[in-house]
PDB file of C-alpha atoms in Angstrom:
ATOM      1  CA  UNK A   1       7.929   6.785  -2.944  1.00 32.00           C
ATOM      2  CA  UNK A   2       4.918   8.072  -4.914  1.00 31.00           C
ATOM      3  CA  UNK A   3       1.384   7.155  -3.847  1.00 30.00           C
ATOM      4  CA  UNK A   4      -1.735   7.764  -5.885  1.00 32.00           C
ATOM      5  CA  UNK A   5      -5.187   7.199  -4.388  1.00 35.00           C
ATOM      6  CA  UNK A   6      -8.211   6.820  -6.654  1.00 39.00           C
ATOM      7  CA  UNK A   7     -11.178   5.107  -4.918  1.00 40.00           C
ATOM      8  CA  UNK A   8     -13.748   3.786  -7.274  1.00 37.00           C
ATOM      9  CA  UNK A   9     -16.407   5.783  -5.497  1.00 40.00           C
ATOM     10  CA  UNK A  10     -14.930   8.921  -6.936  1.00 40.00           C
ATOM     11  CA  UNK A  11     -15.590   7.749 -10.468  1.00 37.00           C
ATOM     12  CA  UNK A  12     -18.908   8.720 -12.232  1.00 40.00           C
ATOM     13  CA  UNK A  13     -21.129   5.888 -13.415  1.00 41.00           C
ATOM     14  CA  UNK A  14     -20.642   4.653 -17.010  1.00 41.00           C
ATOM     15  CA  UNK A  15     -22.595   6.713 -19.534  1.00 42.00           C
ATOM     16  CA  UNK A  16     -24.455   3.549 -20.665  1.00 40.00           C
ATOM     17  CA  UNK A  17     -25.988   3.240 -17.205  1.00 39.00           C
ATOM     18  CA  UNK A  18     -26.987   6.870 -16.467  1.00 39.00           C
ATOM     19  CA  UNK A  19     -30.190   6.859 -18.564  1.00 40.00           C
ATOM     20  CA  UNK A  20     -31.411   3.533 -17.241  1.00 38.00           C
ATOM     21  CA  UNK A  21     -30.600   4.532 -13.635  1.00 35.00           C
ATOM     22  CA  UNK A  22     -32.768   7.631 -14.168  1.00 40.00           C
ATOM     23  CA  UNK A  23     -35.633   5.538 -15.485  1.00 36.00           C
ATOM     24  CA  UNK A  24     -35.590   3.378 -12.332  1.00 37.00           C
ATOM     25  CA  UNK A  25     -35.857   6.472 -10.102  1.00 39.00           C
ATOM     26  CA  UNK A  26     -38.841   8.012 -11.942  1.00 44.00           C
ATOM     27  CA  UNK A  27     -42.334   8.044 -10.343  1.00 48.00           C
ATOM     28  CA  UNK A  28     -45.200   6.118 -11.903  1.00 53.00           C
ATOM     29  CA  UNK A  29     -46.735   9.383 -13.086  1.00 53.00           C
ATOM     30  CA  UNK A  30     -43.587  10.385 -14.819  1.00 54.00           C
ATOM     31  CA  UNK A  31     -43.411   7.007 -16.515  1.00 54.00           C
ATOM     32  CA  UNK A  32     -47.038   7.307 -17.673  1.00 58.00           C
ATOM     33  CA  UNK A  33     -46.401  10.772 -19.134  1.00 62.00           C
ATOM     34  CA  UNK A  34     -43.371   9.364 -21.046  1.00 57.00           C
ATOM     35  CA  UNK A  35     -45.409   6.448 -22.439  1.00 59.00           C
ATOM     36  CA  UNK A  36     -48.173   8.866 -23.459  1.00 62.00           C
ATOM     37  CA  UNK A  37     -45.596  10.941 -25.262  1.00 59.00           C
ATOM     38  CA  UNK A  38     -44.864   7.938 -27.462  1.00 58.00           C
ATOM     39  CA  UNK A  39     -41.854   6.247 -25.682  1.00 54.00           C
ATOM     40  CA  UNK A  40     -41.033   2.670 -26.551  1.00 50.00           C
ATOM     41  CA  UNK A  41     -43.578   0.228 -25.182  1.00 49.00           C
ATOM     42  CA  UNK A  42     -41.021  -2.281 -23.915  1.00 50.00           C
ATOM     43  CA  UNK A  43     -39.384   0.338 -21.645  1.00 49.00           C
ATOM     44  CA  UNK A  44     -40.817  -1.375 -18.551  1.00 52.00           C
ATOM     45  CA  UNK A  45     -39.177  -4.691 -19.524  1.00 53.00           C
ATOM     46  CA  UNK A  46     -35.908  -2.778 -20.079  1.00 50.00           C
ATOM     47  CA  UNK A  47     -36.240  -1.267 -16.624  1.00 53.00           C
ATOM     48  CA  UNK A  48     -36.912  -4.648 -15.003  1.00 52.00           C
ATOM     49  CA  UNK A  49     -34.093  -6.260 -16.857  1.00 55.00           C
ATOM     50  CA  UNK A  50     -31.668  -3.523 -15.690  1.00 50.00           C
ATOM     51  CA  UNK A  51     -32.891  -3.857 -12.061  1.00 57.00           C
ATOM     52  CA  UNK A  52     -32.178  -7.601 -12.111  1.00 60.00           C
ATOM     53  CA  UNK A  53     -28.817  -7.094 -13.693  1.00 60.00           C
ATOM     54  CA  UNK A  54     -27.843  -4.275 -11.258  1.00 61.00           C
ATOM     55  CA  UNK A  55     -28.495  -6.481  -8.250  1.00 58.00           C
ATOM     56  CA  UNK A  56     -25.959  -8.954  -9.587  1.00 59.00           C
ATOM     57  CA  UNK A  57     -23.437  -6.248 -10.416  1.00 65.00           C
ATOM     58  CA  UNK A  58     -23.678  -4.798  -6.892  1.00 70.00           C
ATOM     59  CA  UNK A  59     -21.915  -7.905  -5.506  1.00 75.00           C
ATOM     60  CA  UNK A  60     -18.241  -7.945  -6.473  1.00 78.00           C
ATOM     61  CA  UNK A  61     -15.351 -10.135  -5.459  1.00 83.00           C
ATOM     62  CA  UNK A  62     -11.897  -8.538  -5.558  1.00 86.00           C
ATOM     63  CA  UNK A  63      -8.400  -9.569  -4.430  1.00 89.00           C
ATOM     64  CA  UNK A  64      -7.017  -8.354  -1.143  1.00 89.00           C
ATOM     65  CA  UNK A  65      -4.593  -5.947  -2.973  1.00 90.00           C
ATOM     66  CA  UNK A  66      -7.548  -4.494  -5.030  1.00 91.00           C
ATOM     67  CA  UNK A  67      -9.619  -4.066  -1.866  1.00 91.00           C
ATOM     68  CA  UNK A  68      -6.800  -2.206  -0.120  1.00 91.00           C
ATOM     69  CA  UNK A  69      -6.470   0.226  -3.109  1.00 91.00           C
ATOM     70  CA  UNK A  70     -10.236   0.668  -3.293  1.00 89.00           C
ATOM     71  CA  UNK A  71     -10.571   1.303   0.469  1.00 90.00           C
ATOM     72  CA  UNK A  72      -7.159   2.651   1.558  1.00 91.00           C
ATOM     73  CA  UNK A  73      -8.523   4.378   4.641  1.00 91.00           C
ATOM     74  CA  UNK A  74      -9.208   1.009   6.209  1.00 90.00           C
ATOM     75  CA  UNK A  75      -5.471   0.194   6.149  1.00 91.00           C
ATOM     76  CA  UNK A  76      -3.519   3.471   6.171  1.00 91.00           C
ATOM     77  CA  UNK A  77      -5.976   5.943   7.573  1.00 91.00           C
ATOM     78  CA  UNK A  78      -7.739   8.954   5.915  1.00 91.00           C
ATOM     79  CA  UNK A  79      -6.473   9.875   2.501  1.00 90.00           C
ATOM     80  CA  UNK A  80      -7.981  13.330   2.388  1.00 91.00           C
ATOM     81  CA  UNK A  81      -5.743  16.281   3.179  1.00 92.00           C
ATOM     82  CA  UNK A  82      -6.719  18.277   6.281  1.00 92.00           C
ATOM     83  CA  UNK A  83      -5.335  21.197   8.304  1.00 93.00           C
ATOM     84  CA  UNK A  84      -3.749  20.188  11.595  1.00 92.00           C
ATOM     85  CA  UNK A  85      -1.330  21.632  14.067  1.00 94.00           C
ATOM     86  CA  UNK A  86       2.021  20.010  14.292  1.00 91.00           C
ATOM     87  CA  UNK A  87       5.870  20.289  13.946  1.00 91.00           C
ATOM     88  CA  UNK A  88       7.243  20.943  10.476  1.00 90.00           C
ATOM     89  CA  UNK A  89      10.534  22.114   9.174  1.00 89.00           C
ATOM     90  CA  UNK A  90      10.858  25.772   8.191  1.00 92.00           C
ATOM     91  CA  UNK A  91      13.474  26.282   5.532  1.00 89.00           C
ATOM     92  CA  UNK A  92      13.809  30.007   6.287  1.00 93.00           C
ATOM     93  CA  UNK A  93      14.347  29.590   9.996  1.00 93.00           C
ATOM     94  CA  UNK A  94      16.250  26.227   9.409  1.00 93.00           C
ATOM     95  CA  UNK A  95      14.477  24.588  12.334  1.00 94.00           C
ATOM     96  CA  UNK A  96      11.244  22.769  13.190  1.00 94.00           C
ATOM     97  CA  UNK A  97       8.393  25.042  14.158  1.00 95.00           C
ATOM     98  CA  UNK A  98       4.893  24.424  15.684  1.00 96.00           C
ATOM     99  CA  UNK A  99       2.317  25.617  13.115  1.00 94.00           C
ATOM    100  CA  UNK A 100      -0.778  24.691  11.147  1.00 94.00           C
ATOM    101  CA  UNK A 101      -0.003  22.396   8.261  1.00 92.00           C
ATOM    102  CA  UNK A 102      -1.835  20.543   5.479  1.00 92.00           C
ATOM    103  CA  UNK A 103      -1.548  16.902   6.217  1.00 90.00           C
ATOM    104  CA  UNK A 104      -2.617  13.514   4.726  1.00 92.00           C
ATOM    105  CA  UNK A 105      -2.529  10.869   7.434  1.00 91.00           C
ATOM    106  CA  UNK A 106      -2.602   8.032   4.871  1.00 91.00           C
ATOM    107  CA  UNK A 107       0.510   9.307   3.140  1.00 90.00           C
ATOM    108  CA  UNK A 108       2.303   9.665   6.520  1.00 90.00           C
ATOM    109  CA  UNK A 109       1.482   6.012   7.237  1.00 91.00           C
ATOM    110  CA  UNK A 110       2.948   4.950   3.930  1.00 91.00           C
ATOM    111  CA  UNK A 111       6.071   6.802   4.778  1.00 90.00           C
ATOM    112  CA  UNK A 112       6.103   5.507   8.395  1.00 91.00           C
ATOM    113  CA  UNK A 113       5.844   1.753   7.623  1.00 91.00           C
ATOM    114  CA  UNK A 114       9.450   1.331   6.426  1.00 91.00           C
ATOM    115  CA  UNK A 115      10.688   3.328   9.405  1.00 91.00           C
ATOM    116  CA  UNK A 116       8.818   0.978  11.731  1.00 90.00           C
ATOM    117  CA  UNK A 117      10.546  -1.946   9.949  1.00 88.00           C
ATOM    118  CA  UNK A 118      13.967  -0.286  10.655  1.00 90.00           C
ATOM    119  CA  UNK A 119      13.093   0.329  14.363  1.00 89.00           C
ATOM    120  CA  UNK A 120      11.909  -3.304  14.695  1.00 86.00           C
ATOM    121  CA  UNK A 121      15.152  -4.521  13.209  1.00 86.00           C
ATOM    122  CA  UNK A 122      17.009  -2.974  16.207  1.00 85.00           C
ATOM    123  CA  UNK A 123      15.142  -5.497  18.416  1.00 83.00           C
ATOM    124  CA  UNK A 124      16.724  -8.325  16.339  1.00 81.00           C
ATOM    125  CA  UNK A 125      20.214  -6.854  15.969  1.00 83.00           C
ATOM    126  CA  UNK A 126      20.854  -4.599  18.977  1.00 85.00           C
ATOM    127  CA  UNK A 127      24.605  -5.299  18.861  1.00 84.00           C
ATOM    128  CA  UNK A 128      25.232  -4.456  15.215  1.00 85.00           C
ATOM    129  CA  UNK A 129      22.569  -1.856  14.298  1.00 90.00           C
ATOM    130  CA  UNK A 130      23.570   1.703  15.031  1.00 90.00           C
ATOM    131  CA  UNK A 131      22.010   3.918  12.374  1.00 92.00           C
ATOM    132  CA  UNK A 132      18.809   4.663  10.417  1.00 94.00           C
ATOM    133  CA  UNK A 133      19.166   7.101   7.505  1.00 94.00           C
ATOM    134  CA  UNK A 134      16.235   8.727   5.649  1.00 93.00           C
ATOM    135  CA  UNK A 135      16.787  10.643   2.380  1.00 93.00           C
ATOM    136  CA  UNK A 136      14.327  12.484   0.150  1.00 90.00           C
ATOM    137  CA  UNK A 137      14.896  13.109  -3.503  1.00 90.00           C
ATOM    138  CA  UNK A 138      12.747  16.177  -4.358  1.00 86.00           C
ATOM    139  CA  UNK A 139      13.223  15.766  -8.156  1.00 88.00           C
ATOM    140  CA  UNK A 140      11.939  12.166  -8.276  1.00 87.00           C
ATOM    141  CA  UNK A 141       9.791  12.205  -5.129  1.00 87.00           C
ATOM    142  CA  UNK A 142      11.549   9.087  -3.837  1.00 91.00           C
ATOM    143  CA  UNK A 143      12.086   8.398  -0.171  1.00 92.00           C
ATOM    144  CA  UNK A 144      14.899   6.022   0.927  1.00 94.00           C
ATOM    145  CA  UNK A 145      15.126   4.374   4.375  1.00 94.00           C
ATOM    146  CA  UNK A 146      18.349   2.578   5.184  1.00 95.00           C
ATOM    147  CA  UNK A 147      19.394   0.808   8.388  1.00 95.00           C
ATOM    148  CA  UNK A 148      22.670  -0.964   9.226  1.00 93.00           C
ATOM    149  CA  UNK A 149      22.886  -4.215  11.107  1.00 91.00           C
ATOM    150  CA  UNK A 150      22.685  -7.641   9.496  1.00 91.00           C
ATOM    151  CA  UNK A 151      20.195  -7.702   6.622  1.00 92.00           C
ATOM    152  CA  UNK A 152      17.234 -10.053   5.942  1.00 92.00           C
ATOM    153  CA  UNK A 153      18.297 -13.634   5.347  1.00 92.00           C
ATOM    154  CA  UNK A 154      18.983 -13.983   1.621  1.00 94.00           C
ATOM    155  CA  UNK A 155      17.773 -17.526   1.301  1.00 92.00           C
ATOM    156  CA  UNK A 156      14.840 -19.484   0.008  1.00 91.00           C
ATOM    157  CA  UNK A 157      11.907 -19.923   2.349  1.00 89.00           C
ATOM    158  CA  UNK A 158      11.633 -23.445   3.677  1.00 88.00           C
ATOM    159  CA  UNK A 159       7.921 -23.699   3.145  1.00 87.00           C
ATOM    160  CA  UNK A 160       7.953 -21.799  -0.196  1.00 88.00           C
ATOM    161  CA  UNK A 161      11.245 -22.829  -1.896  1.00 86.00           C
ATOM    162  CA  UNK A 162      10.417 -20.891  -5.078  1.00 90.00           C
ATOM    163  CA  UNK A 163      10.523 -17.604  -3.144  1.00 92.00           C
ATOM    164  CA  UNK A 164      13.300 -15.585  -1.471  1.00 94.00           C
ATOM    165  CA  UNK A 165      12.597 -14.481   2.099  1.00 93.00           C
ATOM    166  CA  UNK A 166      13.029 -10.739   1.308  1.00 94.00           C
ATOM    167  CA  UNK A 167      10.515 -11.132  -1.493  1.00 94.00           C
ATOM    168  CA  UNK A 168       8.000 -12.504   0.921  1.00 92.00           C
ATOM    169  CA  UNK A 169       8.719  -9.722   3.456  1.00 91.00           C
ATOM    170  CA  UNK A 170       8.137  -6.885   0.990  1.00 93.00           C
ATOM    171  CA  UNK A 171       6.115  -8.311  -1.887  1.00 93.00           C
ATOM    172  CA  UNK A 172       3.502 -10.678  -0.347  1.00 90.00           C
ATOM    173  CA  UNK A 173       0.586  -9.471   1.723  1.00 89.00           C
ATOM    174  CA  UNK A 174      -0.150 -11.109   5.118  1.00 86.00           C
ATOM    175  CA  UNK A 175       3.442 -12.331   5.623  1.00 84.00           C
ATOM    176  CA  UNK A 176       4.833 -11.617   9.027  1.00 73.00           C
ATOM    177  CA  UNK A 177       7.110 -12.995  11.773  1.00 65.00           C
ATOM    178  CA  UNK A 178       4.860 -11.616  14.428  1.00 56.00           C
ATOM    179  CA  UNK A 179       1.948 -14.147  14.334  1.00 54.00           C
ATOM    180  CA  UNK A 180       3.123 -15.985  17.458  1.00 54.00           C
ATOM    181  CA  UNK A 181       1.024 -14.317  20.185  1.00 53.00           C
ATOM    182  CA  UNK A 182       2.830 -16.368  22.882  1.00 55.00           C
ATOM    183  CA  UNK A 183       6.068 -14.637  22.016  1.00 57.00           C
ATOM    184  CA  UNK A 184       6.900 -11.501  23.964  1.00 56.00           C
ATOM    185  CA  UNK A 185       7.919  -8.707  21.536  1.00 54.00           C
ATOM    186  CA  UNK A 186       8.562  -5.040  21.461  1.00 52.00           C
ATOM    187  CA  UNK A 187       7.863  -3.157  18.247  1.00 53.00           C
ATOM    188  CA  UNK A 188       5.200  -2.528  15.607  1.00 52.00           C
ATOM    189  CA  UNK A 189       3.439  -4.688  13.088  1.00 56.00           C
ATOM    190  CA  UNK A 190       1.453  -7.816  13.681  1.00 61.00           C
ATOM    191  CA  UNK A 191      -1.061  -8.223  10.861  1.00 68.00           C
ATOM    192  CA  UNK A 192       1.151  -8.883   7.846  1.00 78.00           C
ATOM    193  CA  UNK A 193       0.790  -5.547   6.076  1.00 88.00           C
ATOM    194  CA  UNK A 194       3.536  -3.085   7.054  1.00 88.00           C
ATOM    195  CA  UNK A 195       5.917  -2.138   4.323  1.00 91.00           C
ATOM    196  CA  UNK A 196       3.826  -4.045   1.809  1.00 92.00           C
ATOM    197  CA  UNK A 197       1.333  -1.172   2.023  1.00 93.00           C
ATOM    198  CA  UNK A 198       4.131   1.224   1.018  1.00 94.00           C
ATOM    199  CA  UNK A 199       4.866  -1.089  -1.934  1.00 94.00           C
ATOM    200  CA  UNK A 200       1.190  -1.213  -2.850  1.00 93.00           C
ATOM    201  CA  UNK A 201       0.842   2.583  -2.897  1.00 93.00           C
ATOM    202  CA  UNK A 202       4.114   3.285  -4.678  1.00 93.00           C
ATOM    203  CA  UNK A 203       4.813   3.662  -8.344  1.00 92.00           C
ATOM    204  CA  UNK A 204       8.275   2.274  -7.802  1.00 94.00           C
ATOM    205  CA  UNK A 205       9.428   0.244  -4.754  1.00 95.00           C
ATOM    206  CA  UNK A 206      12.992  -1.115  -4.467  1.00 95.00           C
ATOM    207  CA  UNK A 207      14.678  -3.258  -1.879  1.00 96.00           C
ATOM    208  CA  UNK A 208      18.363  -4.027  -1.418  1.00 96.00           C
ATOM    209  CA  UNK A 209      19.706  -6.078   1.493  1.00 96.00           C
ATOM    210  CA  UNK A 210      22.993  -7.681   2.450  1.00 95.00           C
ATOM    211  CA  UNK A 211      22.978 -10.694   4.744  1.00 94.00           C
ATOM    212  CA  UNK A 212      26.080 -12.154   6.461  1.00 92.00           C
ATOM    213  CA  UNK A 213      25.515 -15.744   7.422  1.00 92.00           C
ATOM    214  CA  UNK A 214      26.843 -16.135  10.956  1.00 89.00           C
ATOM    215  CA  UNK A 215      27.410 -19.885  10.460  1.00 90.00           C
ATOM    216  CA  UNK A 216      29.368 -19.760   7.190  1.00 91.00           C
ATOM    217  CA  UNK A 217      30.670 -16.282   7.263  1.00 89.00           C
ATOM    218  CA  UNK A 218      29.601 -15.775   3.649  1.00 93.00           C
ATOM    219  CA  UNK A 219      27.531 -12.754   2.498  1.00 95.00           C
ATOM    220  CA  UNK A 220      24.870 -12.342  -0.124  1.00 95.00           C
ATOM    221  CA  UNK A 221      23.177  -9.265  -1.600  1.00 96.00           C
ATOM    222  CA  UNK A 222      19.666  -9.228  -2.988  1.00 97.00           C
ATOM    223  CA  UNK A 223      18.110  -6.500  -5.058  1.00 96.00           C
ATOM    224  CA  UNK A 224      14.466  -6.472  -6.289  1.00 96.00           C
ATOM    225  CA  UNK A 225      11.949  -3.884  -7.457  1.00 95.00           C
ATOM    226  CA  UNK A 226       8.272  -3.625  -7.992  1.00 96.00           C
ATOM    227  CA  UNK A 227       6.319  -1.015 -10.034  1.00 94.00           C
ATOM    228  CA  UNK A 228       2.837   0.098 -10.907  1.00 93.00           C
ATOM    229  CA  UNK A 229       1.478  -0.214  -7.352  1.00 92.00           C
ATOM    230  CA  UNK A 230       3.011  -3.705  -6.749  1.00 93.00           C
ATOM    231  CA  UNK A 231       1.367  -5.101  -9.877  1.00 92.00           C
ATOM    232  CA  UNK A 232       4.672  -5.694 -11.680  1.00 94.00           C
ATOM    233  CA  UNK A 233       7.504  -7.560  -9.955  1.00 94.00           C
ATOM    234  CA  UNK A 234      10.994  -7.804 -11.292  1.00 95.00           C
ATOM    235  CA  UNK A 235      13.069 -10.935 -10.775  1.00 94.00           C
ATOM    236  CA  UNK A 236      15.250 -10.769  -7.658  1.00 95.00           C
ATOM    237  CA  UNK A 237      19.009 -10.316  -8.362  1.00 95.00           C
ATOM    238  CA  UNK A 238      21.120 -12.386  -5.919  1.00 96.00           C
ATOM    239  CA  UNK A 239      24.872 -12.683  -5.860  1.00 95.00           C
ATOM    240  CA  UNK A 240      27.753 -13.159  -3.378  1.00 95.00           C
ATOM    241  CA  UNK A 241      29.570 -10.124  -1.908  1.00 94.00           C
ATOM    242  CA  UNK A 242      32.704  -9.595   0.028  1.00 93.00           C
ATOM    243  CA  UNK A 243      31.005  -7.252   2.480  1.00 92.00           C
ATOM    244  CA  UNK A 244      31.354  -8.309   6.122  1.00 88.00           C
ATOM    245  CA  UNK A 245      28.571  -6.078   7.461  1.00 90.00           C
ATOM    246  CA  UNK A 246      24.963  -6.119   6.435  1.00 92.00           C
ATOM    247  CA  UNK A 247      22.297  -3.463   5.806  1.00 94.00           C
ATOM    248  CA  UNK A 248      18.832  -3.041   4.348  1.00 94.00           C
ATOM    249  CA  UNK A 249      17.806  -0.234   2.048  1.00 93.00           C
TER     250      UNK A 249
END
């Protein structure tokens, strides 16, 4: 998983606006001196026009996904790196040691969300889930989280028949099975973000799940991927499989 944060506040203003912005911040004496030096007589009108236009431009309407990417700290925590004390793996000593490390809490949250999904799955399948495996590919920067136990139901959603259930779980913001506040539950996630945040801040995000239907005994496997920070979604690949045990990766 590769995450790239670039808040719009970090970008300089467009060159076409810099001069006019400077004019608006000048004092009246400075403006008089400029006019006496032979500046264009309709400068005042230009300044007023820009002032009216800038007020309109200050109010923007963006999608939820765009807002999350513009203000990631609201959803995943601080995205600046900072020195903290914590446990980290020392390759020389081949063990975890307590020391000062450079950490980005937002990046840790992006990594943590799929893990929380896997832990939550144990609450649903305590009899069949036995293992959570995490692998890291240093060459590509990809992190893979895999858990056994029956997978996510590979079927169309009853209220949205054009969409597979796993697609909703990982590719649609605000989808969750934890909106029933009257239901007692143990686990994380209740606002419909979860692993979708990992998808949103990843260059490539892939899901593979095998679901064994307990009623029919038949199994299906679904594979799907997203790229470019969740902006591009590939069509889900669904087929039957002979596997008798499920998993999600």
